[in-house]
Amino acid sequence: MSKENVVCGVQNAPHRSLFHALGLTEEEQSRPLIGIVSSYNEIVPGHMNLDKIVDAVKLGVAMAGGTPIVFPAIAVCDGIAMGHKGMKYSLVTRDLIADSTEAMALAHGFDGLVMVPNCDKNVPGLLMAAARVNIPTVFVSGGPMLAGKVEGKKTSLSSMFEAVGAFSAGKIDEEKLNEYERKTCPTCGSCSGMYTANSMNCLTEALGMGLKGNGTIPAVYSARLELAKRAGMAVMDLVRKNICPRDIMTKEALMNALTVDMALGCSTNSMLHLPAIAHECGVELSLDIANEMSAKTPNLCHLAPAGRTYMEELDEAGGVYAVMKELSKKNLLNLDCMTVSGKTMGENIENSVNLDYNIIRPIENPFSETGGIAVLKGNLAPEGSVVKRSAVSEKMLVHEGPAKVFDSEEEAQKAINGGEIVAGDVVVIRYEGPKGGPGMREMLNPTSAIMGMGLGESVALITDGRFSGATRGACVGHVTPEAASGGVIGIVENGDIISINIPENTIELKVPEDELNERMKNFVPKKKELSGYLKRYASLVSGGATGAILN
């Protein structure tokens, strides 16, 4: 598909008349038509600056001899959607974004695309669309927010949610809570820790679909506008060379991304998105591979929420390429993969330097010898579950305790706020999976409340839903099969002992097998009355272990 289908020849005179209606000259129509997918809106802080990014991309495309044409993509702010019905609509937008972008791109005969996303589901949705459409495509994100500062300490959105927990526990007063509220998120951009948005923008670099700095240059830096212009110029080079997304997002490139994921300590949501992107590329990426990669990939970064460093500091230390340079010292990457720069990954990172060993640990002295993500299996999650190992206290890597069971996030939050959760407990939140939610809500409110109340080193939380990239602690998500699909998590009872062993990648419900079988035999999953898009989504979506893709 290209402009030849809509511009050239006598038969396309009607099409050209509509391009004239757009005000496009013959000269503009004769050049490659480049669609710029703008995720700009006025409700998402990570997207409020994208109009300027888009303008810079347009200039880059025009400078390199193309005709830029903008069309939109939607985006939900996970922070604003958090803790209420709105979060049911977060993950589900990933597929809406992919579907609508595919429709727009193929209906209008573009020669190339520049994707301008920033936040959580927007990036993977557009990567999925890029794989489907498979015309020359470059990504340039809006960039991360600068960290806030309270009492001389840097803060990010996770600090804000934990401050609410601290207030509920009487540890801070309302004046201090208001100070956090005013100072935590000081600029536009994707929230400043290694949360899902920044994880996916960094992994876009590792995949080869974004230029150097895509994941780390702060949103408010003018270097971000320069990057956008270069992205516009780069897509024109890809058009000339006919380098397409599936030439770049190969199995080897996806393995590179998973390796960088482990080294950076990315959000657990990457284990939903990378399999879904791989699926669109015709590559199988199972959860089983994650532990294999983790076993041989050291964790080199402890950015918030795992540590007290932020995206601006990762950028100053050399960014994603500096992390990849460290990984290359132990031959952990395939450096022959093609990238949107028109060069191989090896050529891209050749001259990269790690400028701060406190931010990016040298490969010889990592934070840990294993990666930031762990996949746990056992009778409670026979198909898998996911935990951000790098954000778990050493004290909680192995934990055993009695279950406190809740059938929704709201029920769990009420119990946590009411002081019903005590040291040693394992909080179980079910019927929040892809089908059961539906939409697989993030659980940042309950995890942050547990942390803010000082229970982070004594209480675990498991769910068939998922967690925000801002979550830290012994929080195990994506439990599959989920309760709504008849999973074992649906028959857990209050007081049952649950054992979590992250080093050994296991999660077990310690109930005698005959009793477990009897419970399962009598188990009828709860049903919810649904309508609209959520009803359609629930009927099509797969489990979390396969990336919550639509079948």
XYZ file of C-alpha atoms in Angstrom:
551
model
C 0.000 0.000 0.000
C 1.326 3.469 -0.885
C 0.319 6.764 -2.404
C 0.396 5.045 -5.829
C -2.999 3.625 -4.855
C -4.559 7.004 -4.152
C -2.650 9.622 -6.175
C -1.262 8.246 -9.448
C -3.062 7.628 -12.747
C -6.287 8.740 -14.405
C -8.344 6.378 -12.259
C -7.236 8.282 -9.152
C -8.313 11.731 -10.376
C -11.247 11.673 -7.890
C -8.788 10.925 -5.092
C -6.559 13.804 -6.174
C -9.526 16.137 -6.149
C -9.961 15.324 -2.458
C -6.261 16.001 -1.818
C -6.800 19.395 -3.493
C -9.701 19.875 -1.085
C -7.121 19.454 1.675
C -5.061 22.241 0.110
C -2.269 19.934 -1.063
C -0.403 21.092 -4.164
C 0.662 18.820 -7.029
C 4.191 19.007 -5.640
C 3.050 17.777 -2.220
C 1.014 15.000 -3.793
C 4.036 13.851 -5.785
C 6.155 13.300 -2.673
C 5.921 10.331 -0.279
C 2.869 10.731 1.957
C 3.882 10.297 5.601
C 1.174 9.749 8.182
C 1.969 11.226 11.582
C -0.043 9.493 14.285
C -0.556 12.120 16.965
C -1.586 11.037 20.450
C -1.988 14.657 21.558
C -4.805 15.467 23.961
C -5.476 17.837 26.845
C -6.241 15.300 29.588
C -3.000 13.260 29.722
C 0.032 15.140 31.161
C 2.319 12.940 29.074
C 0.513 14.042 25.935
C -0.105 17.745 26.422
C 3.207 18.587 24.702
C 2.757 16.277 21.732
C 1.421 19.041 19.500
C 4.923 20.559 19.573
C 6.522 17.164 18.943
C 4.194 16.623 15.987
C 5.053 20.028 14.532
C 8.755 19.162 14.780
C 8.180 15.795 13.090
C 6.261 17.516 10.277
C 9.178 19.868 9.728
C 11.628 16.953 9.650
C 9.521 15.069 7.093
C 9.194 18.160 4.907
C 12.926 18.933 5.130
C 13.657 15.410 3.898
C 11.273 15.673 0.949
C 8.044 14.143 2.239
C 4.493 15.351 2.759
C 3.412 15.055 6.410
C -0.267 14.399 7.179
C -1.472 14.142 10.782
C -4.182 11.869 12.150
C -5.039 11.052 15.791
C -4.769 8.197 18.260
C -6.499 8.068 21.636
C -4.771 7.735 25.005
C -5.917 7.206 28.598
C -4.028 8.609 31.588
C -3.597 5.639 33.909
C -3.016 7.913 36.891
C -6.316 9.723 36.431
C -8.118 6.457 35.632
C -6.654 4.727 38.717
C -8.829 3.332 41.483
C -12.256 3.511 39.827
C -14.202 2.167 36.848
C -12.031 4.188 34.489
C -9.118 1.784 34.940
C -11.180 -0.925 33.230
C -10.723 1.171 30.081
C -6.936 1.452 30.192
C -5.550 -1.841 28.857
C -8.492 -2.222 26.473
C -7.444 0.957 24.641
C -4.258 -0.775 23.486
C -6.298 -2.751 20.961
C -8.509 0.195 20.027
C -5.354 2.182 19.242
C -3.885 -0.637 17.158
C -7.143 -1.235 15.285
C -7.908 2.414 14.525
C -4.339 3.190 13.428
C -4.318 0.161 11.132
C -7.615 1.340 9.627
C -6.436 4.921 9.064
C -3.039 3.956 7.674
C -4.302 1.384 5.185
C -7.388 3.316 4.127
C -5.356 6.322 2.984
C -2.348 4.847 1.231
C 0.509 6.285 3.276
C 4.088 5.555 2.239
C 5.391 5.750 5.804
C 4.372 6.571 9.361
C 5.788 8.415 12.337
C 4.166 7.343 15.600
C 4.026 9.993 18.345
C 2.915 8.251 21.557
C 3.964 8.600 25.172
C 1.900 6.841 27.794
C 1.190 3.313 28.886
C -1.064 1.587 26.314
C -0.396 4.112 23.581
C 3.147 2.893 22.894
C 2.419 -0.848 22.636
C -0.810 -0.179 20.731
C 1.091 1.764 18.086
C 3.887 -0.821 17.969
C 1.227 -3.468 17.317
C -0.233 -1.306 14.560
C 3.207 -0.751 13.039
C 3.724 -4.506 12.788
C 0.320 -5.015 11.172
C 0.593 -2.211 8.643
C 4.289 -2.922 7.965
C 5.251 0.205 6.079
C 8.366 2.245 7.000
C 7.742 3.602 10.519
C 9.655 5.553 13.170
C 8.617 6.200 16.784
C 9.287 9.378 18.739
C 7.712 9.737 22.168
C 6.823 12.865 24.119
C 9.453 12.137 26.769
C 9.448 11.682 30.547
C 8.432 14.199 33.188
C 11.089 15.725 35.419
C 11.053 14.434 38.994
C 9.370 16.538 41.655
C 10.977 17.526 44.933
C 9.622 17.511 48.491
C 11.867 18.329 51.465
C 14.907 18.183 49.193
C 14.121 14.646 47.997
C 13.094 13.822 44.454
C 9.590 12.427 44.028
C 7.424 10.811 41.380
C 3.820 9.663 41.065
C 4.442 6.577 43.228
C 5.536 8.961 46.017
C 2.150 10.663 45.741
C 0.142 7.457 46.023
C 2.269 6.300 48.959
C 1.759 9.668 50.638
C -1.981 8.932 50.637
C -1.235 5.680 52.467
C 0.980 7.519 54.938
C -1.773 10.079 55.563
C -4.327 7.293 56.139
C -1.948 5.733 58.670
C -1.505 9.075 60.460
C 2.166 9.340 59.503
C 1.816 12.702 57.728
C -0.735 15.501 58.093
C -2.976 17.093 55.495
C -0.590 20.002 54.938
C 2.224 17.605 54.000
C -0.128 15.626 51.745
C -1.045 18.875 49.965
C 2.641 19.678 49.514
C 3.137 16.320 47.789
C 0.081 17.022 45.655
C 1.464 20.349 44.448
C 5.083 19.308 43.897
C 5.147 15.658 42.828
C 4.405 16.098 39.112
C 6.080 19.388 38.138
C 6.142 19.204 34.321
C 4.445 17.644 31.344
C 5.665 14.211 30.269
C 5.256 10.563 31.192
C 5.608 10.101 34.969
C 9.261 10.273 35.978
C 10.032 6.749 37.244
C 10.583 3.498 35.361
C 6.847 3.018 35.098
C 5.058 1.439 32.142
C 5.172 4.448 29.817
C 8.896 5.017 30.238
C 9.548 1.272 30.182
C 7.865 0.933 26.792
C 9.523 4.051 25.366
C 12.931 2.703 26.433
C 12.113 -0.727 24.991
C 11.137 0.973 21.719
C 14.789 2.059 21.498
C 15.946 -1.463 22.342
C 13.651 -2.892 19.651
C 15.218 -0.548 17.111
C 11.966 1.336 16.425
C 13.014 4.632 18.056
C 16.127 6.787 17.730
C 18.669 7.264 20.528
C 17.115 9.168 23.431
C 13.522 8.244 22.600
C 12.980 6.758 26.047
C 14.940 9.147 28.231
C 15.252 12.745 26.942
C 12.925 14.725 29.258
C 9.759 16.146 27.731
C 10.705 19.733 28.547
C 14.168 19.598 26.972
C 14.629 21.199 23.555
C 16.658 18.124 22.586
C 13.293 16.349 22.409
C 12.242 18.660 19.548
C 15.517 17.976 17.745
C 14.861 14.256 18.158
C 11.401 14.690 16.649
C 12.833 16.465 13.587
C 15.361 13.664 13.158
C 12.561 11.098 13.399
C 10.780 12.890 10.559
C 13.931 12.797 8.469
C 14.656 9.175 9.399
C 11.321 7.888 8.120
C 12.123 9.316 4.701
C 15.369 7.356 4.654
C 13.449 4.199 5.574
C 10.976 4.851 2.743
C 13.825 5.146 0.265
C 15.427 1.935 1.555
C 12.064 0.171 2.057
C 12.944 -0.875 5.607
C 9.715 -1.889 7.375
C 8.781 -2.684 10.996
C 8.893 -6.454 10.557
C 12.418 -6.102 9.141
C 13.304 -4.473 12.474
C 11.051 -6.192 15.049
C 12.461 -9.659 14.468
C 12.661 -12.423 17.067
C 16.244 -11.351 17.808
C 15.174 -7.724 18.322
C 12.372 -8.809 20.656
C 14.894 -10.838 22.655
C 17.067 -7.704 22.829
C 14.094 -5.779 24.209
C 13.396 -8.452 26.823
C 17.055 -8.427 27.851
C 17.060 -4.635 28.229
C 13.778 -4.958 30.150
C 15.542 -7.181 32.694
C 18.551 -4.858 32.947
C 16.473 -1.700 33.396
C 13.979 -3.225 35.856
C 10.982 -2.278 33.742
C 7.298 -2.401 34.662
C 5.626 -5.809 34.900
C 3.270 -4.518 32.214
C 6.049 -5.069 29.691
C 5.250 -8.777 30.122
C 1.774 -8.046 28.743
C 2.931 -5.796 25.938
C 6.024 -7.525 24.545
C 4.120 -10.811 23.905
C 1.300 -8.853 22.236
C 3.745 -6.962 20.000
C 5.554 -10.202 19.199
C 2.228 -11.814 18.276
C 1.616 -9.078 15.685
C 5.115 -9.712 14.305
C 4.435 -13.439 13.967
C 6.822 -14.284 16.802
C 5.918 -16.321 19.881
C 7.139 -14.778 23.124
C 6.018 -16.809 26.131
C 6.374 -16.077 29.821
C 8.665 -19.101 30.083
C 11.320 -17.230 28.112
C 11.310 -14.439 30.693
C 12.902 -16.530 33.438
C 15.510 -17.872 31.014
C 16.450 -14.306 30.090
C 16.363 -13.158 33.710
C 18.691 -15.947 34.796
C 21.474 -14.678 32.542
C 20.739 -10.916 32.531
C 21.969 -8.758 35.427
C 19.808 -5.938 36.755
C 21.800 -2.725 36.191
C 19.324 0.020 37.136
C 17.196 0.799 40.191
C 15.022 3.664 39.017
C 11.854 4.655 40.888
C 9.893 2.867 42.225
C 12.723 0.350 42.835
C 15.173 3.090 43.843
C 15.601 6.824 44.239
C 16.820 7.715 40.758
C 14.696 8.984 37.887
C 14.511 9.122 34.111
C 16.393 12.414 33.834
C 19.331 10.763 35.619
C 19.228 7.730 33.327
C 19.392 10.151 30.399
C 22.369 11.984 31.913
C 24.122 8.651 32.492
C 23.938 7.754 28.793
C 20.418 6.419 28.418
C 19.281 3.115 26.970
C 22.284 2.829 24.640
C 24.680 3.001 27.607
C 22.750 0.168 29.272
C 22.947 -1.835 26.043
C 26.669 -1.130 25.790
C 27.142 -2.660 29.250
C 25.069 -5.701 28.247
C 27.097 -6.124 25.070
C 30.247 -6.652 27.157
C 28.904 -10.112 28.029
C 27.453 -10.755 24.553
C 23.873 -10.600 25.855
C 22.512 -8.781 22.787
C 22.190 -9.474 19.087
C 23.971 -6.468 17.609
C 23.195 -7.324 13.972
C 19.553 -6.237 14.272
C 18.473 -3.450 11.907
C 17.086 -0.223 13.405
C 15.216 2.880 12.241
C 18.525 4.746 12.101
C 19.300 2.640 9.027
C 22.203 1.138 10.975
C 22.530 -2.016 13.036
C 22.155 -1.937 16.803
C 25.886 -2.641 17.099
C 26.700 0.433 15.018
C 24.251 2.500 17.093
C 25.760 1.700 20.474
C 29.410 1.441 19.379
C 30.449 4.793 20.820
C 28.048 4.839 23.783
C 29.564 5.400 27.223
C 28.227 4.750 30.716
C 28.698 8.149 32.335
C 27.498 7.301 35.840
C 28.076 3.900 37.466
C 25.741 4.889 40.314
C 22.805 5.099 37.889
C 23.788 2.357 35.437
C 25.793 -0.261 37.273
C 28.741 -1.742 35.341
C 28.066 -5.264 34.120
C 30.727 -6.558 36.548
C 28.927 -5.044 39.562
C 25.149 -5.210 38.997
C 22.401 -4.637 41.551
C 21.688 -8.345 41.113
C 22.914 -11.127 38.849
C 19.339 -11.777 37.694
C 16.914 -9.531 35.851
C 14.246 -7.201 37.178
C 11.233 -9.368 36.255
C 10.380 -12.858 37.536
C 7.637 -15.225 36.376
C 6.217 -17.411 39.143
C 4.376 -20.680 38.583
C 2.694 -23.223 40.825
C -0.749 -24.593 41.610
C -2.039 -21.052 42.172
C -0.767 -19.855 38.779
C -0.100 -22.883 36.565
C 0.190 -20.701 33.442
C 2.219 -18.038 35.187
C 2.228 -14.808 37.181
C 4.588 -11.824 37.151
C 6.451 -9.823 39.808
C 8.883 -6.909 39.537
C 11.667 -8.634 41.437
C 13.952 -5.592 41.414
C 11.356 -3.616 43.416
C 10.876 -6.273 46.137
C 12.613 -5.974 49.509
C 15.100 -8.744 50.273
C 12.913 -9.608 53.272
C 9.958 -10.382 51.007
C 11.623 -12.467 48.296
C 10.368 -15.490 50.223
C 7.062 -15.103 52.058
C 4.383 -17.374 53.468
C 1.200 -16.209 55.120
C -2.579 -16.412 55.431
C -4.787 -15.178 52.609
C -7.142 -12.225 52.969
C -9.435 -12.607 49.946
C -11.336 -9.893 48.064
C -13.417 -10.086 44.894
C -12.619 -6.549 43.733
C -10.065 -3.792 44.179
C -12.635 -1.655 45.999
C -13.229 -4.337 48.650
C -9.484 -4.713 49.214
C -8.910 -0.968 49.427
C -11.651 -0.589 52.034
C -10.090 -3.350 54.155
C -6.582 -1.873 53.861
C -7.808 1.615 54.799
C -9.773 0.101 57.682
C -6.700 -1.521 59.205
C -7.837 -5.074 58.517
C -4.545 -6.078 56.888
C -1.753 -6.986 59.283
C 1.885 -8.055 59.021
C 2.276 -11.494 57.451
C -0.923 -11.374 55.370
C -1.189 -12.228 51.682
C -3.850 -10.003 50.136
C -5.666 -11.737 47.254
C -7.595 -9.573 44.777
C -9.480 -11.558 42.136
C -12.057 -11.048 39.386
C -9.872 -8.205 38.097
C -8.275 -10.123 35.199
C -8.654 -9.421 31.464
C -12.052 -11.170 31.330
C -13.124 -10.844 34.942
C -12.511 -7.129 35.404
C -12.897 -6.841 32.562
C -9.854 -4.904 31.476
C -7.284 -6.104 34.018
C -7.150 -3.038 36.240
C -3.894 -1.824 37.763
C -3.740 -1.983 41.563
C -1.625 1.029 42.465
C -4.007 2.275 45.171
C -3.873 -0.844 47.387
C -0.138 -1.460 46.856
C 0.702 2.160 47.627
C -1.542 2.125 50.712
C 0.283 -0.967 51.996
C 3.637 0.748 51.418
C 2.511 4.045 52.902
C 1.290 2.271 56.044
C 4.689 0.683 56.575
C 3.594 -2.861 55.665
C 5.720 -3.171 52.514
C 8.193 -5.544 54.158
C 5.594 -7.801 55.765
C 2.552 -8.032 53.452
C 2.322 -9.556 49.960
C -0.401 -8.969 47.394
C -1.445 -11.229 44.520
C -4.041 -10.627 41.820
C -5.315 -11.827 38.466
C -5.288 -8.143 37.582
C -2.061 -6.213 37.163
C 0.051 -3.521 38.761
C 1.139 -0.067 37.763
C 4.772 0.377 36.852
C 4.775 2.634 39.925
C 4.079 -0.340 42.206
C 6.824 -1.721 44.432
C 6.852 -4.540 46.925
C 5.950 -8.255 46.881
C 3.110 -7.729 44.423
C 2.387 -10.636 42.096
C 0.078 -9.937 39.162
C -1.203 -11.546 35.946
C -2.172 -14.741 37.846
C -3.326 -17.085 35.076
C -5.816 -18.694 34.685
C -7.827 -15.877 36.243
C -10.812 -16.389 38.552
C -13.350 -15.601 35.819
C -11.848 -18.366 33.663
C -12.028 -20.954 36.441
C -8.518 -20.457 37.811
C -7.420 -21.699 41.233
C -7.259 -18.115 42.498
C -11.070 -18.243 42.422
C -11.272 -20.904 45.149
C -8.797 -19.406 47.641
C -10.423 -18.929 51.057
C -9.576 -16.599 53.923
C -6.881 -18.136 56.076
C -5.452 -20.428 53.379
C -1.660 -20.362 53.462
C 0.015 -19.000 50.337
C 3.737 -19.459 49.730
C 5.676 -17.107 47.452
C 9.299 -17.888 46.584
C 10.644 -15.391 44.058
C 14.211 -16.790 43.817
C 12.744 -20.204 42.972
C 9.974 -18.706 40.753
C 7.157 -20.462 42.610
C 3.744 -19.543 44.019
C 1.718 -22.187 45.862
C -1.637 -22.473 47.585
C -0.899 -24.806 50.507
C -4.182 -26.683 50.587
C -4.320 -30.520 50.521
C -4.780 -31.813 46.982
C -8.029 -33.665 47.715
C -9.567 -30.525 49.220
C -8.295 -28.440 46.298
C -9.895 -30.864 43.838
C -13.180 -30.807 45.757
C -13.256 -26.982 45.747
C -12.498 -26.873 42.033
C -15.227 -29.416 41.282
C -17.824 -27.178 42.958
C -16.436 -23.848 41.692
C -18.698 -21.675 39.545
C -16.953 -18.398 38.538
C -18.880 -15.193 39.183
C -20.350 -13.377 36.197
C -20.755 -9.630 35.727
C -23.404 -7.827 33.722
C -21.531 -6.073 30.924
C -22.363 -3.807 28.011
C -20.639 -1.826 25.298
C -16.964 -2.238 24.482
C -16.122 -4.009 27.750
C -18.610 -6.784 26.924
C -17.062 -7.257 23.488
C -13.537 -7.124 24.933
C -14.269 -9.711 27.647
C -15.628 -12.131 25.060
C -12.441 -11.971 22.954
C -9.506 -11.430 25.303
C -6.970 -14.110 26.211
C -5.285 -14.544 29.594
C -2.532 -12.377 31.027
C 0.082 -15.074 30.401
C -0.332 -14.657 26.639
C -0.346 -10.856 26.663
C -4.126 -10.306 26.930
C -4.400 -10.384 23.150
C -7.772 -10.459 21.384
C -8.614 -13.810 19.798
